[in-house]
Coordinates of C-alpha atoms in Angstrom, one line a residue:
X6 CA 35.3 11.8 0.4
X7 CA 36.8 9.8 -2.7
X8 CA 40.6 11.2 -3.3
X9 CA 42.4 13.8 -1.7
X10 CA 41.3 16.8 -4.2
X11 CA 37.9 16.3 -5.5
X12 CA 37.2 19.3 -7.5
X13 CA 33.9 18.7 -7.8
X14 CA 30.9 17.6 -5.2
X15 CA 27.8 15.3 -5.7
X16 CA 24.8 16.1 -3.2
X17 CA 22.7 14.0 -1.9
X18 CA 19.5 15.6 -0.4
X19 CA 17.5 12.8 2.1
X20 CA 15.5 12.1 5.4
X21 CA 16.2 8.7 7.1
X22 CA 12.4 8.2 7.4
X23 CA 12.0 8.6 3.8
X24 CA 10.6 5.3 2.1
X25 CA 12.2 6.4 -1.3
X26 CA 15.2 6.8 0.2
X27 CA 15.8 3.3 1.7
X28 CA 15.1 1.8 -1.4
X29 CA 17.7 4.2 -2.9
X30 CA 20.5 2.8 -0.8
X31 CA 21.7 -0.1 -2.6
X32 CA 22.5 2.1 -5.7
X33 CA 23.3 4.9 -3.7
X34 CA 26.1 3.0 -1.9
X35 CA 27.2 1.6 -5.4
X36 CA 27.2 5.4 -6.4
X37 CA 29.7 6.5 -4.0
X38 CA 31.5 3.4 -4.0
X39 CA 32.0 4.3 -8.1
X40 CA 32.8 7.9 -7.9
X41 CA 35.9 9.5 -9.8
X42 CA 38.5 10.5 -7.0
X43 CA 38.0 14.0 -8.3
X44 CA 34.2 14.0 -7.0
X45 CA 33.3 14.4 -3.2
X46 CA 30.5 12.2 -1.6
X47 CA 28.3 14.8 0.6
X48 CA 24.8 14.3 2.6
X49 CA 22.4 16.7 3.3
X50 CA 18.8 16.4 5.0
X51 CA 16.1 17.6 3.2
X52 CA 14.1 17.5 6.1
X53 CA 10.9 15.7 5.2
X54 CA 8.2 15.9 7.5
X55 CA 7.9 19.4 10.6
X56 CA 7.7 18.3 14.3
X57 CA 4.1 17.1 14.7
X58 CA 3.2 15.5 18.1
X59 CA -0.3 14.1 16.6
X60 CA -1.3 11.1 15.8
X61 CA -1.2 10.6 12.1
X62 CA -4.1 10.9 10.0
X63 CA -5.3 7.6 8.7
X64 CA -5.4 9.1 5.5
X65 CA -1.6 9.5 5.2
X66 CA -1.3 6.2 7.2
X67 CA -2.9 4.5 3.9
X68 CA -1.2 6.3 1.8
X69 CA 2.5 5.5 2.9
X70 CA 1.3 1.8 3.1
X71 CA 0.1 2.1 -0.2
X72 CA 3.8 4.2 -1.5
X73 CA 6.0 1.2 0.4
X74 CA 3.8 -1.7 -1.6
X75 CA 4.8 0.5 -4.8
X76 CA 8.4 0.8 -3.7
X77 CA 8.0 -3.2 -3.3
X78 CA 6.9 -3.3 -7.0
X79 CA 9.2 -0.5 -8.2
X80 CA 12.8 -1.4 -6.4
X81 CA 12.6 -5.7 -6.2
X82 CA 14.8 -6.3 -2.8
X83 CA 13.2 -3.7 -0.8
X84 CA 11.7 -5.0 2.3
X85 CA 9.0 -3.5 4.5
X86 CA 7.8 -4.3 8.6
X87 CA 4.5 -3.9 7.7
X88 CA 3.6 -4.8 11.3
X89 CA 4.4 -0.8 11.9
X90 CA 1.4 0.4 11.5
X91 CA 0.2 -1.9 14.5
X92 CA 3.2 -1.9 16.9
X93 CA 3.5 1.8 16.5
X94 CA 1.4 5.2 17.2
X95 CA 3.2 6.8 14.2
X96 CA 3.8 10.6 13.3
X97 CA 4.5 12.8 10.1
X98 CA 7.5 14.2 11.6
X99 CA 11.0 13.2 10.6
X100 CA 13.0 15.9 11.7
X101 CA 13.9 13.8 14.9
X102 CA 15.4 11.8 13.1
X103 CA 17.3 14.0 10.8
X104 CA 18.4 16.1 14.6
X105 CA 19.4 12.5 15.0
X106 CA 21.5 12.3 12.3
X107 CA 22.8 15.8 13.0
X108 CA 23.9 14.9 16.7
X109 CA 25.4 11.1 15.7
X110 CA 27.7 13.7 13.4
X111 CA 28.6 15.9 15.9
X112 CA 30.0 13.8 17.9
X113 CA 31.9 10.8 15.7
X114 CA 31.7 12.5 12.0
X115 CA 32.7 9.1 11.0
X116 CA 29.0 6.9 12.5
X117 CA 26.9 9.6 10.7
X118 CA 25.7 6.8 7.6
X119 CA 25.9 4.4 10.6
X120 CA 23.4 6.4 12.1
X121 CA 21.0 6.7 9.0
X122 CA 20.9 3.0 8.5
X123 CA 20.2 2.0 12.0
X124 CA 17.1 4.9 11.3
X125 CA 15.8 3.1 8.8
X126 CA 16.5 -1.1 9.8
X127 CA 14.7 0.0 12.7
X128 CA 11.4 2.1 11.2
X129 CA 11.3 -0.2 8.2
X130 CA 12.6 -3.8 9.3
X131 CA 11.9 -3.7 12.9
X132 CA 9.0 -1.7 13.6
X133 CA 10.1 0.7 15.8
X134 CA 9.3 4.6 16.2
X135 CA 12.3 6.9 14.9
X136 CA 10.1 9.9 15.2
X137 CA 10.1 9.0 19.1
X138 CA 13.2 10.3 21.0
X139 CA 13.5 7.3 23.3
X140 CA 14.3 5.4 19.7
X141 CA 17.1 7.7 18.4
X142 CA 18.7 7.5 21.8
X143 CA 18.5 3.5 22.0
X144 CA 19.9 3.4 18.2
X145 CA 22.6 5.8 19.5
X146 CA 23.4 3.3 22.5
X147 CA 23.6 0.8 20.1
X148 CA 26.0 2.2 17.4
X149 CA 28.5 3.2 20.7
X150 CA 27.8 6.5 21.0
X151 CA 27.4 8.6 24.3
X152 CA 24.1 8.1 24.8
X153 CA 23.7 10.8 27.5
X154 CA 25.5 13.5 25.3
X155 CA 23.2 12.1 22.0
X156 CA 20.0 12.9 24.3
X157 CA 21.3 16.5 24.8
X158 CA 22.5 17.3 21.5
X159 CA 19.4 15.2 19.8
X160 CA 17.5 18.8 21.5
X161 CA 19.4 21.5 21.1
X162 CA 18.9 24.3 20.1
X163 CA 22.3 24.4 18.3
X164 CA 21.3 21.2 16.2
X165 CA 17.7 22.7 15.0
X166 CA 20.1 25.7 13.7
X167 CA 22.4 23.2 11.8
X168 CA 18.5 21.1 10.5
X169 CA 17.0 24.2 9.4
X170 CA 20.4 25.6 7.6
X171 CA 20.8 22.0 5.4
X172 CA 16.9 22.2 4.5
X173 CA 17.5 26.3 3.6
X174 CA 20.8 24.7 1.5
X175 CA 18.4 21.8 0.0
X176 CA 15.7 24.7 -1.0
X177 CA 18.3 26.8 -2.8
X178 CA 19.4 23.9 -5.0
X179 CA 16.0 23.5 -6.4
X180 CA 15.2 20.2 -4.4
X181 CA 11.4 19.5 -3.6
X182 CA 11.8 15.1 -3.4
X183 CA 13.5 12.6 -1.5
X184 CA 16.1 11.6 -2.7
X185 CA 17.9 13.6 -4.4
X186 CA 21.1 14.5 -6.4
X187 CA 22.9 17.3 -7.2
X188 CA 26.3 17.2 -9.1
X189 CA 27.9 21.1 -8.4
X190 CA 31.2 21.5 -10.6
X191 CA 32.8 24.3 -10.3
X192 CA 29.9 27.5 -11.2
X193 CA 27.5 24.7 -12.4
X194 CA 25.3 22.7 -11.1
X195 CA 23.2 19.8 -12.4
X196 CA 20.8 17.4 -11.2
X197 CA 21.4 14.1 -11.5
X198 CA 18.3 11.5 -12.3
X199 CA 17.8 9.0 -9.4
X200 CA 18.6 5.2 -10.8
X201 CA 16.5 2.7 -7.7
X202 CA 18.2 -0.2 -9.1
X203 CA 21.7 0.8 -11.2
X204 CA 24.2 3.0 -10.4
X205 CA 26.4 3.1 -14.0
X206 CA 23.6 5.7 -15.7
X207 CA 24.5 8.0 -13.1
X208 CA 27.7 7.4 -12.9
X209 CA 27.9 7.7 -16.9
X210 CA 26.1 10.8 -16.5
X211 CA 28.4 12.2 -13.6
X212 CA 31.4 10.9 -15.9
X213 CA 30.4 12.6 -19.2
X214 CA 29.7 16.3 -17.2
X215 CA 32.6 16.3 -15.8
X216 CA 34.2 15.9 -19.7

């Protein structure tokens, strides 16, 4: 949160296993750092893909591989480890990773973004599978969290309820893709177009809307 008495909030709707969110991370960090003191920054999990134990279909695998290549072309400096597709058993399931973020937040609110980054680095750089609970527990332990508590919270009904509430809130904001930004000021809400390369246009628009 920026400032002591924010009067507006910038809501960032994301999924830790969304490849476009990974590409947006550097610009998002610049955006967060540059926000006016009157604007609080809040994350909201959008839940890209529901729980699914089935292996990912080959057509979806190829679609995501193409997406990674397209992102690398569009957002210079974004890296992906394509060994993931050979080393892992991909599943179209991001909700476990979303629940991991909630479990980390519940145990140590200040470590929420550390957990998001750990999931992203594991998935995109280290060719590890964050759809697997074992991977998520290992990441939590590496962050210094209580792995036993984290594992329990990861599968807890309360954690699942929080995720469903955040997904519903995101839909209520009119968000249907990730990453998305929504500025909320009083009774007004404005979508902020995502710029993957430069935070300045986003910051300029926010300042204009608040003026």
